[in-house]
mmCIF file of C-alpha atoms and ligand atoms in Angstrom:
data_model
loop_
_atom_site.group_PDB
_atom_site.id
_atom_site.type_symbol
_atom_site.label_atom_id
_atom_site.label_comp_id
_atom_site.label_asym_id
_atom_site.label_seq_id
_atom_site.Cartn_x
_atom_site.Cartn_y
_atom_site.Cartn_z
ATOM 1 C CA MET A 143 66.235 210.266 98.056
ATOM 2 C CA SER A 144 68.865 210.688 100.716
ATOM 3 C CA SER A 145 71.436 207.996 100.879
ATOM 4 C CA ARG A 146 71.097 207.936 104.611
ATOM 5 C CA LEU A 147 67.521 206.499 104.540
ATOM 6 C CA PRO A 148 66.772 202.714 104.120
ATOM 7 C CA ASN A 149 65.184 201.581 100.906
ATOM 8 C CA MET A 150 62.102 200.207 102.257
ATOM 9 C CA ASN A 151 59.387 201.744 104.552
ATOM 10 C CA ARG A 152 57.316 199.280 106.798
ATOM 11 C CA LYS A 153 53.670 199.617 107.597
ATOM 12 C CA VAL A 154 51.195 197.630 109.937
ATOM 13 C CA VAL A 155 48.025 196.763 107.999
ATOM 14 C CA MET A 156 44.833 195.131 109.113
ATOM 15 C CA ALA A 157 45.012 191.689 107.732
ATOM 16 C CA ASN A 158 41.776 190.438 109.084
ATOM 17 C CA ARG A 159 39.105 192.223 110.719
ATOM 18 C CA PRO A 160 39.094 191.285 114.250
ATOM 19 C CA VAL A 161 36.236 189.833 116.235
ATOM 20 C CA GLY A 162 36.164 190.703 119.819
ATOM 21 C CA LEU A 163 39.765 191.234 120.993
ATOM 22 C CA PRO A 164 42.353 191.548 118.367
ATOM 23 C CA LYS A 165 44.789 188.594 117.741
ATOM 24 C CA LEU A 166 48.448 189.010 116.263
ATOM 25 C CA SER A 167 47.095 187.245 113.094
ATOM 26 C CA ASP A 168 44.677 190.131 112.511
ATOM 27 C CA PHE A 169 47.791 192.197 111.610
ATOM 28 C CA ALA A 170 50.313 191.928 109.165
ATOM 29 C CA ILE A 171 53.697 194.199 108.480
ATOM 30 C CA VAL A 172 54.223 194.958 104.816
ATOM 31 C CA GLU A 173 57.025 196.754 103.010
ATOM 32 C CA ALA A 174 56.783 199.464 100.377
ATOM 33 C CA PRO A 175 59.241 201.865 98.806
ATOM 34 C CA ILE A 176 59.826 205.011 101.061
ATOM 35 C CA PRO A 177 57.868 207.768 99.285
ATOM 36 C CA GLU A 178 59.349 210.848 98.006
ATOM 37 C CA PRO A 179 57.763 214.242 99.089
ATOM 38 C CA LYS A 180 56.396 216.363 96.433
ATOM 39 C CA ASN A 181 56.328 220.067 96.270
ATOM 40 C CA GLY A 182 54.695 221.426 99.252
ATOM 41 C CA GLU A 183 55.192 217.949 100.997
ATOM 42 C CA MET A 184 57.612 216.596 103.647
ATOM 43 C CA LEU A 185 58.789 213.140 104.728
ATOM 44 C CA VAL A 186 58.356 212.488 108.470
ATOM 45 C CA ARG A 187 60.341 209.565 110.076
ATOM 46 C CA ALA A 188 58.382 208.140 113.053
ATOM 47 C CA HIS A 189 60.039 207.912 116.700
ATOM 48 C CA TYR A 190 57.093 206.682 118.461
ATOM 49 C CA LEU A 191 53.826 205.125 117.423
ATOM 50 C CA SER A 192 50.885 205.683 119.751
ATOM 51 C CA ALA A 193 48.790 202.546 120.728
ATOM 52 C CA ASP A 194 45.226 203.699 121.413
ATOM 53 C CA PRO A 195 41.917 202.122 122.052
ATOM 54 C CA LEU A 196 40.563 204.116 119.432
ATOM 55 C CA GLN A 197 42.226 202.081 116.722
ATOM 56 C CA ARG A 198 39.991 199.232 117.596
ATOM 57 C CA TYR A 199 37.145 201.032 116.729
ATOM 58 C CA ARG A 200 38.408 201.753 113.327
ATOM 59 C CA MET A 201 38.764 197.981 112.712
ATOM 60 C CA ASP A 202 35.080 197.223 113.043
ATOM 61 C CA ALA A 203 32.770 196.709 110.013
ATOM 62 C CA VAL A 204 30.647 199.687 111.244
ATOM 63 C CA SER A 205 31.620 202.341 113.918
ATOM 64 C CA GLY A 206 29.677 204.697 115.702
ATOM 65 C CA TYR A 207 31.275 207.495 113.972
ATOM 66 C CA GLY A 208 34.213 208.146 111.527
ATOM 67 C CA LYS A 209 35.521 205.763 108.621
ATOM 68 C CA VAL A 210 36.525 202.151 109.328
ATOM 69 C CA LEU A 211 39.331 200.245 107.831
ATOM 70 C CA ALA A 212 39.291 197.731 104.977
ATOM 71 C CA GLU A 213 41.470 194.692 105.084
ATOM 72 C CA GLY A 214 44.867 195.608 103.801
ATOM 73 C CA ASP A 215 44.570 199.251 104.814
ATOM 74 C CA VAL A 216 47.317 200.744 107.070
ATOM 75 C CA LEU A 217 46.386 200.928 110.581
ATOM 76 C CA LYS A 218 44.969 204.301 111.526
ATOM 77 C CA GLY A 219 47.145 205.591 114.345
ATOM 78 C CA ARG A 220 49.160 208.605 115.633
ATOM 79 C CA LEU A 221 52.934 209.099 115.392
ATOM 80 C CA VAL A 222 55.431 211.624 116.577
ATOM 81 C CA GLY A 223 58.516 211.987 114.172
ATOM 82 C CA GLU A 224 61.110 214.081 112.720
ATOM 83 C CA VAL A 225 61.075 215.769 109.320
ATOM 84 C CA VAL A 226 63.805 214.212 107.213
ATOM 85 C CA GLN A 227 63.059 215.584 103.991
ATOM 86 C CA SER A 228 60.967 218.586 103.123
ATOM 87 C CA ARG A 229 59.704 220.233 100.171
ATOM 88 C CA HIS A 230 57.270 222.334 102.417
ATOM 89 C CA PRO A 231 58.088 226.163 102.986
ATOM 90 C CA ASP A 232 57.178 225.923 106.610
ATOM 91 C CA TYR A 233 59.107 222.839 107.728
ATOM 92 C CA LYS A 234 62.692 222.130 107.691
ATOM 93 C CA VAL A 235 64.504 219.012 108.318
ATOM 94 C CA GLY A 236 65.081 218.225 112.036
ATOM 95 C CA ASP A 237 61.475 219.705 112.805
ATOM 96 C CA PHE A 238 59.310 217.416 115.012
ATOM 97 C CA VAL A 239 55.447 216.846 114.169
ATOM 98 C CA GLU A 240 52.808 214.868 115.583
ATOM 99 C CA GLY A 241 49.808 213.476 113.766
ATOM 100 C CA MET A 242 47.443 210.587 112.458
ATOM 101 C CA LEU A 243 49.916 209.737 109.922
ATOM 102 C CA GLY A 244 49.262 205.884 110.218
ATOM 103 C CA TRP A 245 51.283 203.180 111.675
ATOM 104 C CA GLN A 246 54.226 203.334 109.437
ATOM 105 C CA GLU A 247 57.945 203.944 109.660
ATOM 106 C CA TYR A 248 58.022 206.913 107.092
ATOM 107 C CA ALA A 249 54.900 208.982 106.179
ATOM 108 C CA ILE A 250 54.266 211.872 103.803
ATOM 109 C CA SER A 251 52.574 214.951 105.120
ATOM 110 C CA ASP A 252 51.358 218.151 103.284
ATOM 111 C CA GLY A 253 51.454 220.169 106.304
ATOM 112 C CA SER A 254 47.717 220.313 106.623
ATOM 113 C CA THR A 255 46.717 221.113 110.351
ATOM 114 C CA LYS A 256 43.138 219.508 110.015
ATOM 115 C CA ARG A 257 42.965 216.857 112.672
ATOM 116 C CA ALA A 258 39.425 216.355 113.490
ATOM 117 C CA GLU A 259 37.563 212.912 112.451
ATOM 118 C CA TYR A 260 40.947 211.108 112.042
ATOM 119 C CA ALA A 261 42.280 213.671 109.505
ATOM 120 C CA PRO A 262 46.015 213.342 108.974
ATOM 121 C CA GLY A 263 46.718 216.934 109.962
ATOM 122 C CA ILE A 264 49.785 217.581 111.885
ATOM 123 C CA ALA A 265 50.885 219.697 114.917
ATOM 124 C CA ARG A 266 54.442 220.917 115.659
ATOM 125 C CA VAL A 267 56.081 219.381 118.559
ATOM 126 C CA ASP A 268 58.551 221.423 120.553
ATOM 127 C CA PRO A 269 61.140 218.982 122.314
ATOM 128 C CA LYS A 270 62.244 221.888 124.522
ATOM 129 C CA ILE A 271 58.811 221.859 126.219
ATOM 130 C CA ALA A 272 58.772 217.881 127.141
ATOM 131 C CA PRO A 273 60.073 214.724 125.592
ATOM 132 C CA ILE A 274 58.552 214.208 122.217
ATOM 133 C CA SER A 275 56.646 211.215 123.387
ATOM 134 C CA THR A 276 54.336 213.465 125.614
ATOM 135 C CA SER A 277 52.881 214.826 122.362
ATOM 136 C CA LEU A 278 51.005 211.195 122.195
ATOM 137 C CA GLY A 279 50.067 211.080 125.693
ATOM 138 C CA ILE A 280 49.749 213.868 128.448
ATOM 139 C CA LEU A 281 50.319 216.658 125.945
ATOM 140 C CA GLY A 282 48.554 215.109 123.112
ATOM 141 C CA PHE A 283 44.812 213.695 122.401
ATOM 142 C CA PRO A 284 44.679 211.798 125.519
ATOM 143 C CA GLY A 285 45.628 214.864 127.597
ATOM 144 C CA VAL A 286 43.044 216.897 125.626
ATOM 145 C CA THR A 287 40.429 214.202 126.145
ATOM 146 C CA ALA A 288 40.968 214.148 129.987
ATOM 147 C CA TYR A 289 41.018 217.922 130.277
ATOM 148 C CA PHE A 290 37.753 218.666 128.451
ATOM 149 C CA ALA A 291 35.809 215.806 129.417
ATOM 150 C CA LEU A 292 36.598 216.515 132.894
ATOM 151 C CA LEU A 293 36.342 220.201 133.214
ATOM 152 C CA GLU A 294 33.503 220.512 130.634
ATOM 153 C CA ILE A 295 31.183 217.574 131.613
ATOM 154 C CA CYS A 296 32.162 216.197 134.933
ATOM 155 C CA LYS A 297 32.745 219.802 136.285
ATOM 156 C CA PRO A 298 34.190 218.829 139.685
ATOM 157 C CA LYS A 299 33.863 221.220 142.566
ATOM 158 C CA ALA A 300 36.118 221.140 145.617
ATOM 159 C CA GLY A 301 34.762 218.656 148.099
ATOM 160 C CA GLU A 302 32.807 216.606 145.520
ATOM 161 C CA THR A 303 33.473 212.835 144.590
ATOM 162 C CA VAL A 304 34.689 212.006 141.196
ATOM 163 C CA VAL A 305 34.968 208.272 140.173
ATOM 164 C CA ILE A 306 37.330 207.462 137.189
ATOM 165 C CA SER A 307 37.413 204.017 135.489
ATOM 166 C CA SER A 308 40.496 202.880 133.562
ATOM 167 C CA ALA A 309 42.169 205.204 136.147
ATOM 168 C CA ALA A 310 45.815 204.216 135.407
ATOM 169 C CA GLY A 311 45.439 204.573 131.618
ATOM 170 C CA ALA A 312 46.726 207.677 129.777
ATOM 171 C CA VAL A 313 43.290 209.466 129.924
ATOM 172 C CA GLY A 314 42.284 208.311 133.305
ATOM 173 C CA SER A 315 45.325 208.992 135.238
ATOM 174 C CA LEU A 316 45.577 212.515 133.980
ATOM 175 C CA ALA A 317 41.704 213.203 134.459
ATOM 176 C CA GLY A 318 41.972 212.047 138.192
ATOM 177 C CA GLN A 319 44.929 214.340 138.913
ATOM 178 C CA ILE A 320 42.997 217.187 137.333
ATOM 179 C CA ALA A 321 40.157 216.517 139.469
ATOM 180 C CA LYS A 322 42.509 216.419 142.455
ATOM 181 C CA ILE A 323 43.807 219.993 141.451
ATOM 182 C CA MET A 324 40.168 221.081 141.394
ATOM 183 C CA GLY A 325 39.819 219.967 145.049
ATOM 184 C CA ALA A 326 37.773 216.851 144.392
ATOM 185 C CA ARG A 327 37.924 213.513 146.167
ATOM 186 C CA VAL A 328 38.906 211.081 143.513
ATOM 187 C CA VAL A 329 37.996 207.381 143.397
ATOM 188 C CA GLY A 330 39.856 205.416 140.712
ATOM 189 C CA LEU A 331 39.054 201.822 139.341
ATOM 190 C CA THR A 332 41.607 199.845 137.845
ATOM 191 C CA SER A 333 42.735 196.070 137.536
ATOM 192 C CA THR A 334 46.111 195.313 139.236
ATOM 193 C CA GLN A 335 47.969 195.939 142.576
ATOM 194 C CA ASP A 336 50.801 198.028 140.654
ATOM 195 C CA LYS A 337 48.299 200.290 139.016
ATOM 196 C CA LEU A 338 46.490 200.855 142.334
ATOM 197 C CA ASP A 339 49.732 201.646 144.195
ATOM 198 C CA TRP A 340 50.526 204.080 141.498
ATOM 199 C CA ILE A 341 47.193 206.070 141.397
ATOM 200 C CA THR A 342 46.614 206.098 145.157
ATOM 201 C CA GLY A 343 50.617 206.673 145.872
ATOM 202 C CA GLU A 344 52.229 209.017 143.287
ATOM 203 C CA LEU A 345 49.238 210.225 141.898
ATOM 204 C CA GLY A 346 47.320 210.985 145.040
ATOM 205 C CA PHE A 347 43.986 209.573 144.177
ATOM 206 C CA ASP A 348 41.948 209.154 147.557
ATOM 207 C CA VAL A 349 40.681 205.563 146.972
ATOM 208 C CA GLY A 350 41.472 202.863 144.324
ATOM 209 C CA ILE A 351 39.267 199.886 143.664
ATOM 210 C CA ASN A 352 40.185 196.740 141.928
ATOM 211 C CA TYR A 353 37.032 196.242 139.711
ATOM 212 C CA ARG A 354 38.254 192.806 138.596
ATOM 213 C CA THR A 355 38.899 191.255 142.205
ATOM 214 C CA THR A 356 36.313 193.343 144.147
ATOM 215 C CA PRO A 357 33.410 190.752 145.107
ATOM 216 C CA ASP A 358 30.918 193.546 145.478
ATOM 217 C CA LEU A 359 31.737 196.761 143.423
ATOM 218 C CA LEU A 360 28.596 198.557 144.561
ATOM 219 C CA ALA A 361 29.413 198.002 148.254
ATOM 220 C CA ALA A 362 33.077 199.191 147.547
ATOM 221 C CA LEU A 363 31.761 202.372 145.894
ATOM 222 C CA LYS A 364 29.367 202.968 149.023
ATOM 223 C CA GLN A 365 32.294 202.631 151.339
ATOM 224 C CA ALA A 366 34.469 204.911 148.864
ATOM 225 C CA ALA A 367 31.958 207.623 148.424
ATOM 226 C CA PRO A 368 29.576 207.644 151.465
ATOM 227 C CA ASN A 369 28.180 210.846 150.306
ATOM 228 C CA LYS A 370 27.572 209.388 146.658
ATOM 229 C CA ILE A 371 29.357 210.041 143.582
ATOM 230 C CA ASP A 372 28.990 213.753 142.106
ATOM 231 C CA ALA A 373 30.835 212.950 138.717
ATOM 232 C CA HIS A 374 31.677 209.858 136.863
ATOM 233 C CA PHE A 375 34.372 210.033 134.241
ATOM 234 C CA ASP A 376 33.444 206.898 132.301
ATOM 235 C CA ASN A 377 36.198 205.126 130.248
ATOM 236 C CA VAL A 378 34.819 201.698 130.265
ATOM 237 C CA GLY A 379 30.833 201.460 129.983
ATOM 238 C CA GLY A 380 29.160 198.037 130.488
ATOM 239 C CA ASP A 381 28.259 196.507 134.060
ATOM 240 C CA ILE A 382 30.756 198.802 135.769
ATOM 241 C CA SER A 383 29.009 201.886 134.502
ATOM 242 C CA ASP A 384 25.726 200.424 135.440
ATOM 243 C CA THR A 385 26.945 199.654 138.888
ATOM 244 C CA ILE A 386 28.403 203.194 139.530
ATOM 245 C CA LEU A 387 25.054 204.695 138.182
ATOM 246 C CA GLN A 388 23.280 203.157 141.180
ATOM 247 C CA HIS A 389 25.437 205.254 143.514
ATOM 248 C CA MET A 390 25.277 208.717 141.685
ATOM 249 C CA ALA A 391 24.171 211.607 143.708
ATOM 250 C CA TRP A 392 21.444 214.069 142.735
ATOM 251 C CA HIS A 393 22.457 216.488 139.943
ATOM 252 C CA SER A 394 25.499 214.627 139.325
ATOM 253 C CA ARG A 395 27.327 214.404 136.082
ATOM 254 C CA ILE A 396 28.535 211.576 133.703
ATOM 255 C CA ALA A 397 30.952 211.971 130.882
ATOM 256 C CA LEU A 398 30.887 209.123 128.485
ATOM 257 C CA VAL A 399 34.335 208.908 127.175
ATOM 258 C CA GLY A 400 35.104 205.296 126.274
ATOM 259 C CA ASN A 401 33.728 201.715 126.156
ATOM 260 C CA MET A 402 36.806 199.310 127.185
ATOM 261 C CA SER A 403 34.561 196.909 128.706
ATOM 262 C CA ARG A 404 33.311 196.137 125.123
ATOM 263 C CA SER A 405 36.902 195.266 123.746
ATOM 264 C CA ASP A 406 36.752 191.590 124.439
ATOM 265 C CA LYS A 407 33.053 191.068 123.706
ATOM 266 C CA THR A 408 31.499 189.814 120.506
ATOM 267 C CA ASP A 409 27.753 189.879 121.654
ATOM 268 C CA ARG A 410 25.813 192.774 123.114
ATOM 269 C CA PRO A 411 24.824 191.668 126.581
ATOM 270 C CA PRO A 412 21.720 193.304 128.032
ATOM 271 C CA ARG A 413 22.224 196.537 129.767
ATOM 272 C CA MET A 414 20.444 197.775 133.062
ATOM 273 C CA GLU A 415 17.272 199.843 132.527
ATOM 274 C CA TYR A 416 18.961 203.109 133.564
ATOM 275 C CA GLN A 417 16.400 205.464 132.758
ATOM 276 C CA GLN A 418 14.828 205.551 136.157
ATOM 277 C CA TYR A 419 18.201 206.119 137.910
ATOM 278 C CA LEU A 420 18.987 209.068 135.672
ATOM 279 C CA MET A 421 15.687 210.569 136.115
ATOM 280 C CA SER A 422 15.000 210.247 139.914
ATOM 281 C CA SER A 423 18.710 211.499 140.659
ATOM 282 C CA ARG A 424 18.575 214.208 137.903
ATOM 283 C CA VAL A 425 21.887 212.945 136.484
ATOM 284 C CA LEU A 426 23.318 214.371 133.369
ATOM 285 C CA MET A 427 24.810 212.004 131.080
ATOM 286 C CA GLN A 428 26.806 213.425 128.076
ATOM 287 C CA GLY A 429 28.934 211.883 125.293
ATOM 288 C CA PHE A 430 32.363 213.188 124.532
ATOM 289 C CA ILE A 431 34.287 213.137 121.525
ATOM 290 C CA VAL A 432 37.721 214.803 121.779
ATOM 291 C CA TYR A 433 37.572 216.354 117.933
ATOM 292 C CA ASP A 434 34.750 218.619 119.323
ATOM 293 C CA TYR A 435 37.635 220.478 121.191
ATOM 294 C CA GLU A 436 40.244 220.366 118.430
ATOM 295 C CA ASP A 437 40.068 224.334 118.039
ATOM 296 C CA ARG A 438 40.756 224.434 121.826
ATOM 297 C CA ALA A 439 43.366 221.809 122.213
ATOM 298 C CA ASP A 440 46.243 224.457 122.857
ATOM 299 C CA GLU A 441 44.195 225.702 125.818
ATOM 300 C CA ALA A 442 44.515 222.240 127.559
ATOM 301 C CA ARG A 443 48.061 221.650 126.409
ATOM 302 C CA ARG A 444 49.159 225.115 127.972
ATOM 303 C CA ALA A 445 47.424 224.144 131.386
ATOM 304 C CA ILE A 446 48.909 220.635 131.457
ATOM 305 C CA ALA A 447 52.193 221.786 130.594
ATOM 306 C CA GLY A 448 52.058 224.411 133.267
ATOM 307 C CA TRP A 449 51.015 221.840 135.927
ATOM 308 C CA LEU A 450 53.681 219.470 134.703
ATOM 309 C CA ARG A 451 56.192 222.235 135.139
ATOM 310 C CA GLU A 452 54.756 222.965 138.555
ATOM 311 C CA GLY A 453 55.062 219.317 139.631
ATOM 312 C CA LYS A 454 51.502 219.013 140.092
ATOM 313 C CA ILE A 455 50.917 216.163 137.884
ATOM 314 C CA LYS A 456 52.820 213.075 136.972
ATOM 315 C CA TYR A 457 52.711 210.844 134.195
ATOM 316 C CA ARG A 458 53.871 207.396 132.977
ATOM 317 C CA GLU A 459 54.667 205.886 129.670
ATOM 318 C CA THR A 460 54.897 201.909 128.984
ATOM 319 C CA VAL A 461 57.241 201.766 126.035
ATOM 320 C CA VAL A 462 57.930 198.795 123.851
ATOM 321 C CA ASP A 463 60.790 198.703 121.394
ATOM 322 C CA GLY A 464 60.642 197.893 117.849
ATOM 323 C CA PHE A 465 58.197 198.371 114.949
ATOM 324 C CA GLU A 466 57.612 194.482 114.586
ATOM 325 C CA ASN A 467 56.242 194.884 118.174
ATOM 326 C CA ALA A 468 53.510 197.292 117.416
ATOM 327 C CA PRO A 469 50.609 194.913 117.109
ATOM 328 C CA ALA A 470 51.400 193.338 120.311
ATOM 329 C CA ALA A 471 51.497 196.677 122.048
ATOM 330 C CA PHE A 472 48.176 197.369 120.828
ATOM 331 C CA ILE A 473 46.785 194.236 121.972
ATOM 332 C CA SER A 474 48.410 194.978 125.334
ATOM 333 C CA VAL A 475 46.573 198.169 125.725
ATOM 334 C CA MET A 476 43.058 196.382 124.928
ATOM 335 C CA THR A 477 43.904 193.785 127.813
ATOM 336 C CA GLY A 478 45.396 196.254 130.379
ATOM 337 C CA GLY A 479 48.966 195.694 130.029
ATOM 338 C CA ASN A 480 49.963 199.366 130.092
ATOM 339 C CA ILE A 481 50.367 201.792 132.731
ATOM 340 C CA GLY A 482 49.959 205.231 131.788
ATOM 341 C CA LYS A 483 50.385 205.945 127.866
ATOM 342 C CA GLN A 484 51.406 202.731 125.761
ATOM 343 C CA LEU A 485 53.951 203.683 123.119
ATOM 344 C CA VAL A 486 56.136 201.901 120.475
ATOM 345 C CA ARG A 487 59.697 203.119 120.176
ATOM 346 C CA LEU A 488 61.072 203.011 116.810
ATOM 347 C CA VAL A 489 64.250 205.502 117.468
ATOM 348 C CA LYS A 490 66.312 205.516 120.363
HETATM 349 N N1 NAP B 646 35.846 209.975 123.250
HETATM 350 C C1 NAP B 646 36.988 210.457 122.951
HETATM 351 O O1 NAP B 646 37.165 211.406 122.260
HETATM 352 C C2 NAP B 646 38.097 209.596 123.347
HETATM 353 C C3 NAP B 646 39.463 210.153 123.149
HETATM 354 C C4 NAP B 646 40.807 209.451 123.672
HETATM 355 C C5 NAP B 646 40.416 208.178 124.425
HETATM 356 N N2 NAP B 646 39.173 207.856 124.581
HETATM 357 C C6 NAP B 646 38.810 206.683 125.348
HETATM 358 O O2 NAP B 646 39.288 206.829 126.645
HETATM 359 C C7 NAP B 646 39.552 205.479 127.311
HETATM 360 C C8 NAP B 646 40.897 205.421 127.648
HETATM 361 O O3 NAP B 646 42.029 205.638 126.622
HETATM 362 P P1 NAP B 646 43.485 205.620 126.781
HETATM 363 O O4 NAP B 646 44.229 205.997 125.605
HETATM 364 O O5 NAP B 646 43.792 206.353 128.048
HETATM 365 O O6 NAP B 646 43.590 204.020 127.170
HETATM 366 P P2 NAP B 646 44.222 203.412 128.515
HETATM 367 O O7 NAP B 646 43.284 203.764 129.674
HETATM 368 O O8 NAP B 646 45.561 203.827 128.780
HETATM 369 O O9 NAP B 646 44.138 201.766 127.982
HETATM 370 C C9 NAP B 646 43.121 201.084 127.986
HETATM 371 C C10 NAP B 646 42.732 200.412 129.505
HETATM 372 O O10 NAP B 646 41.469 199.878 129.619
HETATM 373 C C11 NAP B 646 41.298 198.938 130.605
HETATM 374 N N3 NAP B 646 40.453 197.950 130.164
HETATM 375 C C12 NAP B 646 40.751 197.056 129.220
HETATM 376 N N4 NAP B 646 39.664 195.978 129.067
HETATM 377 C C13 NAP B 646 38.836 196.424 129.959
HETATM 378 C C14 NAP B 646 37.569 195.914 130.261
HETATM 379 N N5 NAP B 646 37.112 194.853 130.003
HETATM 380 N N6 NAP B 646 36.866 196.501 131.454
HETATM 381 C C15 NAP B 646 37.237 197.674 131.939
HETATM 382 N N7 NAP B 646 38.616 198.246 131.607
HETATM 383 C C16 NAP B 646 39.283 197.557 130.650
HETATM 384 C C17 NAP B 646 42.804 198.589 131.001
HETATM 385 O O11 NAP B 646 43.012 199.197 132.272
HETATM 386 P P3 NAP B 646 42.720 198.543 133.587
HETATM 387 O O12 NAP B 646 43.932 197.748 134.077
HETATM 388 O O13 NAP B 646 42.251 199.458 134.471
HETATM 389 O O14 NAP B 646 41.620 197.442 133.349
HETATM 390 C C18 NAP B 646 43.583 199.318 129.726
HETATM 391 O O15 NAP B 646 44.902 199.576 130.196
HETATM 392 C C19 NAP B 646 39.348 204.435 126.078
HETATM 393 O O16 NAP B 646 37.935 203.847 126.247
HETATM 394 C C20 NAP B 646 39.332 205.257 124.923
HETATM 395 O O17 NAP B 646 38.562 204.734 123.825
HETATM 396 C C21 NAP B 646 38.129 208.577 124.173
#
């Protein structure tokens, strides 16, 4: 072991299975010796951890898809970091990689590139293209999600109206900007004035609606989209989605991307009977899981990196410093504390 490394590794584990919104007491930080890479492996030091809503799904006893955690397991989570020891022929000390290596300061990778279904496969990160933190946000899985869910399911055409929920988040803020690039009119839903100012100012969304304070969301949608809604990029589900459904245009499209409105719920409130709306308006509703596009992820990254270079898209990061603050950063995402991508910085 290199003398420059500390002795111990810290990991965030699930101490208790959360009910509804996670609490700090649902997490614990444990220490273990830093592992030694075997032949064909490398040791990665995390620079940033990614706080993602998907981590919450893995903490449920049963999830819609993919494995769930047992109490005491290291939190599933992405990190970007630097190779600090290598016994892998293709990676050298100083290389940067990103992957689902768990919420810990040091992680072993065998260099696998299998990333679907929460596999710990890694991808190389080139710090010359963009800051390494973007590999967890705009150039990472949130970016790939925004790109393909929008272009393959919402399919916005010039002049159409697209509604995006969680519009100031990592995925939503990019999806809205890509829809603008496609020539669509974009309506974003979010929860604070800061976020509304950002999406309608710097990001160029046409309308922002505060779904928490608007007394009548349907009336606000009718005003924002007088010709009805052609595509809904649905990050939240629940009542918000049911309301939007009532104002969808004929032959419109809905991408089911996330379910944030469930994050603080412990029961299953009754949903609207939506069959009639879908049928009479000939709406296409399709579920989206980013792993179905893993083979095409580079296509999305190249396009997004190009738009970034041309100044056509902007991004923001909400950065919390310190490993011990990772659970709080995760809870903050679940309660809307983030603008853009929520990160935990471990190395400055
Ligand atoms: N299907 C896939 O393959 C895939 C892949 C990646 C991400 N996702 C999903 O995409 C969505 C966005 O992910 P992200 O990483 O970009 O997160 P994010 O949008 O940056 O952060 C989550 C946001 O959810 C909003 N929120 C929290 N509680 C809410 C509630 N009760 N009702 C409505 N909104 C609520 C908050 O924004 P406001 O201030 O606007 O409320 C919060 O900032 C999530 O649902 C995530 O699970 C899906």
